[in-house]
Coordinates of C-alpha atoms in Angstrom, one line a residue:
X170 CA 93.0 -89.7 -218.9
X171 CA 94.3 -92.8 -220.4
X172 CA 97.7 -91.8 -220.1
X173 CA 97.7 -90.7 -216.6
X174 CA 95.9 -94.1 -215.6
X175 CA 98.9 -96.0 -217.1
X176 CA 101.7 -93.7 -215.4
X177 CA 99.9 -94.3 -212.4
X178 CA 99.6 -97.9 -212.9
X179 CA 103.4 -98.4 -214.2
X180 CA 104.2 -96.1 -210.8
X181 CA 102.1 -98.7 -208.4
X182 CA 103.9 -101.6 -210.4
X183 CA 107.5 -100.0 -209.8
X184 CA 106.5 -99.3 -206.4
X185 CA 105.6 -102.7 -205.5
X186 CA 108.5 -104.7 -207.2
X187 CA 111.1 -102.3 -205.5
X188 CA 109.8 -102.9 -201.8
X189 CA 109.6 -106.1 -202.2
X190 CA 113.3 -106.2 -203.8
X191 CA 114.1 -104.1 -200.6
X192 CA 112.5 -106.7 -198.4
X193 CA 114.3 -109.8 -200.2
X194 CA 118.1 -108.0 -199.8
X195 CA 117.5 -107.2 -196.3
X196 CA 116.3 -110.7 -195.6
X197 CA 119.0 -112.3 -197.7
X198 CA 121.7 -110.3 -195.4
X199 CA 120.4 -111.8 -192.3
X200 CA 121.2 -115.1 -193.5
X201 CA 124.8 -114.2 -192.5
X202 CA 125.8 -115.7 -189.4
X203 CA 126.9 -113.3 -186.5
X204 CA 129.9 -115.3 -185.8
X205 CA 131.1 -114.4 -189.1
X206 CA 131.1 -110.9 -187.9
X207 CA 132.3 -111.0 -184.5
X208 CA 136.2 -110.2 -185.5
X209 CA 135.5 -107.1 -187.5
X210 CA 132.8 -105.9 -184.9
X211 CA 135.2 -106.2 -181.9
X212 CA 137.9 -104.1 -184.2
X213 CA 135.4 -101.5 -185.4
X214 CA 134.3 -101.0 -181.7
X215 CA 137.4 -99.9 -180.9
X216 CA 138.4 -98.0 -183.9
X217 CA 134.8 -96.0 -183.6
X218 CA 135.7 -95.4 -179.7
X219 CA 139.0 -94.0 -180.4
X220 CA 137.6 -91.7 -183.1
X221 CA 134.8 -90.5 -181.2
X222 CA 137.4 -89.4 -178.6
X223 CA 139.3 -87.2 -181.1
X224 CA 136.1 -85.7 -182.7
X225 CA 134.9 -84.4 -179.3
X226 CA 137.8 -82.1 -179.5
X227 CA 136.4 -80.0 -182.3
X228 CA 134.7 -76.8 -180.6
X229 CA 130.7 -77.1 -181.0
X230 CA 130.4 -73.9 -183.6
X231 CA 133.6 -75.1 -185.8
X232 CA 132.3 -78.6 -186.9
X233 CA 132.4 -78.4 -190.7
X234 CA 134.5 -81.9 -190.4
X235 CA 132.7 -83.0 -187.5
X236 CA 131.8 -86.8 -187.6
X237 CA 128.9 -88.5 -186.4
X238 CA 130.4 -91.8 -184.9
X239 CA 127.1 -92.2 -182.8
X240 CA 124.9 -93.2 -185.8
X241 CA 127.9 -95.2 -187.2
X242 CA 128.0 -97.2 -183.6
X243 CA 124.2 -97.6 -184.1
X244 CA 124.7 -98.7 -187.8
X245 CA 127.6 -101.1 -187.1
X246 CA 125.3 -102.6 -183.8
X247 CA 122.5 -103.2 -186.2
X248 CA 124.6 -105.1 -188.6
X249 CA 125.7 -107.4 -185.8
X250 CA 122.1 -108.7 -184.9
X251 CA 121.5 -111.0 -187.9
X252 CA 119.2 -113.5 -187.6
X253 CA 119.1 -116.8 -189.8
X254 CA 116.5 -118.3 -188.2
X255 CA 114.0 -115.5 -188.9
X256 CA 115.0 -113.2 -191.8
X257 CA 112.0 -111.7 -192.2
X258 CA 111.2 -110.6 -188.5
X259 CA 114.8 -109.6 -188.2
X260 CA 114.7 -107.7 -191.6
X261 CA 111.8 -105.7 -190.7
X262 CA 112.6 -105.1 -186.6
X263 CA 116.2 -104.3 -187.0
X264 CA 117.1 -105.3 -183.8
X265 CA 120.1 -104.1 -181.6
X266 CA 121.3 -103.4 -178.2
X267 CA 121.0 -100.0 -177.2
X268 CA 122.8 -97.4 -179.0
X269 CA 126.0 -95.1 -179.1
X270 CA 129.6 -96.3 -179.1
X271 CA 128.9 -97.8 -175.3
X272 CA 126.6 -100.0 -176.1
X273 CA 128.8 -101.1 -179.3
X274 CA 131.7 -101.9 -177.0
X275 CA 129.5 -103.8 -175.0
X276 CA 128.1 -106.0 -178.1
X277 CA 132.0 -106.3 -178.9
X278 CA 132.8 -107.3 -175.6
X279 CA 130.2 -110.1 -175.3
X280 CA 129.3 -111.7 -178.6
X281 CA 126.2 -113.8 -176.6
X282 CA 124.6 -110.3 -175.6
X283 CA 120.9 -110.3 -176.8
X284 CA 119.5 -107.4 -178.4
X285 CA 116.8 -105.1 -176.3
X286 CA 115.6 -102.5 -178.9
X287 CA 113.7 -102.7 -182.3
X288 CA 114.9 -99.7 -184.5
X289 CA 112.2 -100.4 -187.1
X290 CA 110.8 -97.4 -188.1
X291 CA 113.5 -96.8 -190.9
X292 CA 114.6 -99.3 -193.2
X293 CA 118.0 -99.4 -192.4
X294 CA 118.9 -100.4 -196.3
X295 CA 122.8 -99.7 -196.1
X296 CA 122.7 -103.2 -193.9
X297 CA 122.6 -104.7 -197.4
X298 CA 126.0 -103.5 -197.9
X299 CA 127.6 -103.0 -194.5
X300 CA 126.9 -106.7 -193.6
X301 CA 128.7 -108.4 -196.3
X302 CA 131.6 -105.7 -196.0
X303 CA 132.1 -106.6 -192.3
X304 CA 132.8 -110.2 -193.4
X305 CA 135.9 -108.8 -194.8
X306 CA 136.6 -105.2 -193.3
X307 CA 136.6 -103.6 -190.1
X308 CA 135.2 -100.0 -189.8
X309 CA 138.5 -98.4 -190.8
X310 CA 139.0 -100.4 -193.8
X311 CA 135.2 -100.0 -195.1
X312 CA 136.2 -96.3 -194.7
X313 CA 139.2 -96.5 -197.1
X314 CA 136.8 -98.4 -199.6
X315 CA 134.5 -96.0 -199.1
X316 CA 137.0 -93.0 -200.0
X317 CA 138.2 -95.1 -203.4
X318 CA 134.7 -95.5 -204.1
X319 CA 133.6 -91.6 -203.5
X320 CA 136.3 -90.3 -205.3
X321 CA 136.0 -92.9 -208.0
X322 CA 132.0 -92.0 -208.8
X323 CA 133.0 -88.3 -208.2
X324 CA 135.6 -88.3 -211.0
X325 CA 133.4 -90.3 -213.3
X326 CA 130.5 -87.9 -212.8
X327 CA 133.0 -84.8 -213.6
X328 CA 134.2 -86.6 -217.0
X329 CA 130.6 -87.1 -217.5
X330 CA 129.2 -83.6 -217.0
X331 CA 132.2 -82.3 -218.9
X332 CA 131.1 -84.3 -222.2
X333 CA 127.3 -84.1 -221.9
X334 CA 127.2 -80.3 -220.2
X335 CA 130.6 -78.6 -220.3
X336 CA 133.6 -77.9 -218.7
X337 CA 132.1 -74.8 -216.9
X338 CA 129.6 -76.8 -215.1
X339 CA 132.3 -79.7 -214.1
X340 CA 134.2 -77.2 -212.5
X341 CA 131.1 -75.8 -210.5
X342 CA 130.0 -79.1 -209.9
X343 CA 133.7 -79.8 -208.4
X344 CA 133.8 -76.4 -206.5
X345 CA 130.0 -77.3 -204.8
X346 CA 131.2 -80.8 -203.9
X347 CA 134.7 -79.6 -202.2
X348 CA 132.7 -76.6 -200.3
X349 CA 130.7 -79.2 -198.5
X350 CA 133.9 -80.7 -196.6
X351 CA 134.1 -84.2 -198.1
X352 CA 137.5 -84.9 -196.8
X353 CA 135.7 -86.8 -193.9
X354 CA 132.7 -88.1 -195.6
X355 CA 133.8 -91.6 -196.8
X356 CA 135.3 -92.3 -193.6
X357 CA 131.7 -91.8 -191.8
X358 CA 129.6 -94.4 -193.1
X359 CA 126.2 -92.0 -192.1
X360 CA 127.7 -89.4 -194.3
X361 CA 128.8 -91.2 -197.4
X362 CA 125.8 -92.8 -198.0
X363 CA 123.8 -89.7 -199.6
X364 CA 126.5 -88.5 -202.0
X365 CA 127.0 -92.2 -203.1
X366 CA 123.1 -92.4 -204.1
X367 CA 123.5 -89.2 -206.2
X368 CA 126.6 -89.4 -208.1
X369 CA 124.9 -93.2 -209.2
X370 CA 121.3 -90.9 -210.0
X371 CA 123.3 -88.2 -211.7
X372 CA 124.6 -90.9 -214.9
X373 CA 121.1 -92.7 -214.9
X374 CA 119.3 -89.7 -215.4
X375 CA 121.6 -88.1 -217.8
X376 CA 121.2 -91.8 -219.9
X377 CA 117.5 -91.9 -219.3
X378 CA 117.4 -88.2 -221.2
X379 CA 118.8 -89.4 -224.2
X380 CA 117.4 -92.7 -224.6
X381 CA 113.9 -92.8 -222.8
X382 CA 112.5 -89.9 -221.6
X383 CA 109.5 -90.7 -220.4
X384 CA 111.2 -93.0 -217.8
X385 CA 112.4 -90.2 -216.2
X386 CA 109.8 -89.7 -213.5
X387 CA 110.2 -93.0 -212.6
X388 CA 113.8 -92.5 -212.2
X389 CA 113.0 -90.1 -209.7
X390 CA 110.8 -92.0 -208.0
X391 CA 113.1 -94.8 -207.6
X392 CA 115.8 -92.3 -206.3
X393 CA 113.2 -91.3 -203.9
X394 CA 112.8 -94.7 -202.6
X395 CA 116.3 -95.6 -202.4
X396 CA 117.1 -92.2 -200.3
X397 CA 114.6 -93.3 -197.9
X398 CA 116.0 -97.2 -197.9
X399 CA 119.8 -96.8 -198.0
X400 CA 119.8 -93.4 -195.8
X401 CA 119.8 -92.9 -192.2
X402 CA 118.9 -89.5 -192.0
X403 CA 121.1 -86.7 -193.3
X404 CA 120.6 -84.4 -196.3
X405 CA 118.1 -86.4 -199.0
X406 CA 117.8 -83.1 -200.6
X407 CA 121.2 -84.0 -202.3
X408 CA 119.8 -86.7 -204.1
X409 CA 117.1 -84.8 -205.8
X410 CA 118.6 -81.4 -206.4
X411 CA 122.0 -82.6 -207.7
X412 CA 120.3 -84.7 -210.6
X413 CA 117.5 -82.5 -210.9
X414 CA 120.1 -79.3 -211.8
X415 CA 122.2 -81.8 -214.1
X416 CA 119.3 -82.7 -215.9
X417 CA 118.0 -78.7 -216.6
X418 CA 121.4 -77.8 -218.0
X419 CA 121.6 -80.7 -220.2
X420 CA 118.3 -79.9 -221.8
X421 CA 119.9 -76.3 -221.7
X422 CA 122.5 -77.4 -223.6
X423 CA 120.7 -79.5 -226.6
X424 CA 118.2 -76.3 -226.6
X425 CA 115.3 -78.9 -225.9
X426 CA 112.3 -77.0 -226.3
X427 CA 109.5 -79.8 -225.6
X428 CA 110.4 -79.1 -221.9
X429 CA 108.6 -76.5 -219.8
X430 CA 111.5 -76.6 -217.2
X431 CA 109.5 -75.3 -214.0
X432 CA 106.7 -77.7 -214.5
X433 CA 109.2 -80.5 -214.9
X434 CA 110.8 -79.6 -211.5
X435 CA 107.3 -80.0 -209.9
X436 CA 106.7 -83.1 -211.9
X437 CA 109.7 -84.6 -211.0
X438 CA 110.0 -83.4 -207.1
X439 CA 106.3 -84.9 -206.9
X440 CA 107.4 -88.2 -208.1
X441 CA 110.8 -88.1 -206.1
X442 CA 108.8 -87.3 -202.7
X443 CA 106.2 -90.1 -203.6
X444 CA 108.9 -92.4 -203.4
X445 CA 110.4 -91.0 -200.4
X446 CA 107.6 -90.9 -198.5
X447 CA 105.6 -94.3 -199.5
X448 CA 108.6 -96.2 -199.2
X449 CA 108.5 -94.9 -195.3
X450 CA 104.6 -95.6 -195.5
X451 CA 105.0 -99.4 -196.6
X452 CA 108.0 -99.8 -194.1
X453 CA 105.5 -98.7 -191.4
X454 CA 102.5 -101.0 -192.9
X455 CA 105.1 -103.9 -192.6
X456 CA 105.9 -103.0 -188.9
X457 CA 102.4 -103.1 -188.3
X458 CA 102.0 -106.6 -189.9
X459 CA 104.9 -108.2 -188.4
X460 CA 105.6 -106.5 -185.0
X461 CA 102.2 -105.1 -183.9
X462 CA 101.0 -101.6 -183.5
X463 CA 103.0 -100.4 -180.6
X464 CA 106.4 -100.1 -182.8
X465 CA 104.3 -98.0 -185.4
X466 CA 103.2 -95.6 -182.3
X467 CA 106.7 -95.5 -181.7
X468 CA 107.4 -94.4 -185.3
X469 CA 104.5 -91.5 -184.8
X470 CA 105.9 -90.3 -182.1
X471 CA 109.4 -90.2 -183.4
X472 CA 108.1 -88.2 -186.2
X473 CA 106.1 -85.4 -184.1
X474 CA 109.3 -84.8 -182.1
X475 CA 111.1 -84.0 -185.5
X476 CA 108.7 -82.1 -186.6
X477 CA 107.8 -80.2 -183.5
X478 CA 109.1 -76.6 -183.2
X479 CA 111.0 -77.5 -179.8
X480 CA 114.6 -77.8 -178.9
X481 CA 115.8 -80.1 -176.7
X482 CA 117.5 -78.8 -173.5
X483 CA 120.8 -80.2 -174.2
X484 CA 120.8 -78.5 -177.6
X485 CA 119.5 -75.5 -176.3
X486 CA 122.5 -74.8 -173.8
X487 CA 124.9 -75.4 -176.8
X488 CA 123.1 -72.7 -178.6
X489 CA 123.4 -70.1 -175.9
X490 CA 126.7 -71.1 -175.2
X491 CA 127.8 -70.7 -179.1
X492 CA 125.9 -67.6 -179.4
X493 CA 127.7 -66.1 -176.5
X494 CA 130.8 -66.5 -178.0
X495 CA 130.0 -65.1 -181.4
X496 CA 127.6 -62.6 -180.7
X497 CA 127.4 -61.9 -176.6
X498 CA 124.6 -59.2 -176.8
X499 CA 122.0 -61.7 -178.9
X500 CA 120.0 -64.1 -176.8
X501 CA 118.6 -67.5 -178.3
X502 CA 115.4 -66.7 -177.1
X503 CA 114.9 -63.4 -178.8
X504 CA 115.3 -65.0 -182.3
X505 CA 113.0 -67.2 -184.3
X506 CA 113.9 -70.6 -184.8
X507 CA 114.3 -70.5 -188.5
X508 CA 116.6 -67.6 -188.4
X509 CA 119.0 -70.0 -185.8
X510 CA 118.4 -72.6 -188.4
X511 CA 119.5 -70.8 -191.4
X512 CA 122.2 -69.3 -189.2
X513 CA 124.2 -72.4 -188.3
X514 CA 123.6 -73.9 -191.8
X515 CA 125.4 -70.6 -193.3
X516 CA 127.9 -70.7 -190.4
X517 CA 129.3 -73.9 -191.9
X518 CA 129.5 -72.6 -195.4
X519 CA 130.6 -69.2 -195.1
X520 CA 134.2 -69.5 -194.3
X521 CA 137.2 -67.1 -195.5
X522 CA 138.3 -69.8 -198.1
X523 CA 134.5 -70.4 -199.5
X524 CA 133.7 -67.0 -199.9
X525 CA 137.1 -66.3 -201.7
X526 CA 136.1 -69.0 -204.0
X527 CA 132.6 -67.8 -204.7
X528 CA 133.8 -64.4 -204.8
X529 CA 136.4 -65.6 -207.9
X530 CA 133.5 -67.4 -209.5
X531 CA 130.6 -64.5 -209.4
X532 CA 133.4 -62.0 -210.8
X533 CA 134.4 -64.4 -213.5
X534 CA 130.9 -65.2 -214.3
X535 CA 130.0 -61.4 -214.7
X536 CA 133.2 -60.7 -216.4
X537 CA 132.2 -63.3 -219.0
X538 CA 128.6 -62.4 -219.4
X539 CA 129.7 -58.8 -220.6
X540 CA 132.0 -60.5 -223.3
X541 CA 130.2 -63.5 -224.2
X542 CA 126.6 -63.4 -223.2
X543 CA 124.4 -65.7 -225.2
X544 CA 121.7 -64.7 -227.7
X545 CA 119.1 -66.7 -226.7
X546 CA 117.7 -66.4 -223.5
X547 CA 117.5 -68.8 -221.0
X548 CA 115.1 -67.1 -218.7
X549 CA 112.6 -70.3 -217.9
X550 CA 115.7 -72.7 -217.4
X551 CA 117.2 -70.0 -214.6
X552 CA 113.7 -69.6 -212.6
X553 CA 113.6 -73.5 -212.6
X554 CA 117.0 -73.9 -211.8
X555 CA 116.5 -71.1 -208.8
X556 CA 113.5 -73.5 -207.8
X557 CA 115.5 -76.2 -207.2
X558 CA 118.2 -73.6 -205.4
X559 CA 115.2 -72.9 -203.0
X560 CA 114.5 -76.5 -201.7
X561 CA 116.9 -76.7 -199.1
X562 CA 116.1 -73.4 -197.9
X563 CA 112.7 -74.3 -197.4
X564 CA 113.6 -77.3 -195.5
X565 CA 115.8 -75.6 -193.2
X566 CA 113.2 -72.7 -192.5
X567 CA 110.1 -75.3 -192.0
X568 CA 112.4 -78.3 -190.2
X569 CA 114.0 -76.3 -187.7
X570 CA 114.3 -79.0 -184.8
X571 CA 116.2 -81.6 -187.0
X572 CA 118.3 -78.9 -188.7
X573 CA 119.1 -77.3 -185.1
X574 CA 119.8 -80.4 -183.6
X575 CA 121.9 -81.7 -186.4
X576 CA 123.3 -79.0 -188.3
X577 CA 126.4 -79.8 -188.3
X578 CA 125.8 -82.8 -191.0
X579 CA 122.5 -81.2 -192.4
X580 CA 124.3 -78.1 -193.6
X581 CA 125.2 -80.1 -196.7
X582 CA 122.0 -80.0 -198.1
X583 CA 122.6 -76.3 -199.3
X584 CA 125.1 -77.6 -201.9
X585 CA 122.2 -77.8 -204.1
X586 CA 121.4 -74.0 -203.5
X587 CA 124.9 -73.4 -204.3
X588 CA 125.1 -75.6 -207.3
X589 CA 121.8 -74.1 -208.6
X590 CA 122.6 -70.1 -208.1
X591 CA 126.5 -70.7 -209.4
X592 CA 124.7 -72.2 -212.5
X593 CA 122.1 -69.5 -213.2
X594 CA 125.0 -67.3 -213.4
X595 CA 126.8 -69.2 -215.8
X596 CA 124.0 -70.4 -218.1
X597 CA 123.9 -67.6 -220.4
X598 CA 127.3 -67.3 -221.1
X599 CA 128.2 -68.5 -224.7
X600 CA 131.0 -71.1 -223.8
X601 CA 130.8 -72.7 -227.3
X602 CA 131.9 -68.8 -229.2
X603 CA 134.8 -70.0 -230.6
X604 CA 133.7 -73.1 -231.8
X605 CA 131.3 -71.2 -233.9
X606 CA 133.4 -68.8 -234.8
X607 CA 135.8 -71.2 -236.5
X608 CA 132.9 -73.0 -238.2

């Protein structure tokens, strides 16, 4: 009981300190004068418009590489409206002028324009990085910067995973990331953020496992908080699923018998979820204190629309048209929404090249299992991996509204499912056979 009390107190203290840091960082970025951002905002607005035009020619049901320039334009819009006189209010309110590329163009054309909308229900933590970058770079240049950063983080993780778990997992991890169509990610700011958080979280979790195992749950708490703080709304399950799978396999590698894998997944998921949800609730509390009840009500209305099982008319029309092209005999109204949600996600993934790659891995895994199956069983870890792998599927089945509307980027969360399943296929293979034979 005493131990649980210490855990609760430590978690509360960590949440409070982190929330203070979050607010402080946003306040600091609001000290950047708007005039310093005008040049790159103007260039960025023109670039986003041109890239959106090119992106719109992609058919609705062939959107594996579809960008989200609407959200990027909102992010740039919000980045422009700093307020050096009222940094706290500006940090909480996150004001902007309208939304979308057309409104961003209006902002670029008229630097003296005033904001007319408070996007207060999210933290918009990305602004603490985006605003300083806009002092030096425009939108395309930020995309180039993010591309370098993305692949540096990816290669660092591949080397680390090779050393800590094995070459087989490093290869499977790389295949999983590639299968999520990563070519466009770094160029699109909104699509990049979750991967950056995940790639930073993995080495942190591995380091804590080696040096401070008792801090792992707090690490997942912070990962959940950072996910809510920095992300605009994409595929948050990656920031839990990827490091969790890595942690399970690192424990299996050293035959850590002190851990109960399934129980550990539940505990870490609870801490991640606690961090994720409490960070949002803290923001709503700050919104209420600074801006009033009306803004909190708007956040509640948005949440209700997100979790509803009603599909907006525009999205419904696209579904009808797209399904008619793929399967003319099927009717959207005859299909349950959860099946449509899963179908859209799988449609993004189940491409010929991907299926060939998965087929090769499955055949290779089964062949290796026949020749080099481990004597020790890894049943508990296998079930824990499958539990993690199921989480994105649960999201797609339950949260049908956001998945159907935003399937063209939400589908990337299924990377956790793919990595988890491929890991279960290979976890029982004895890859150290030759090393033991020589010894």
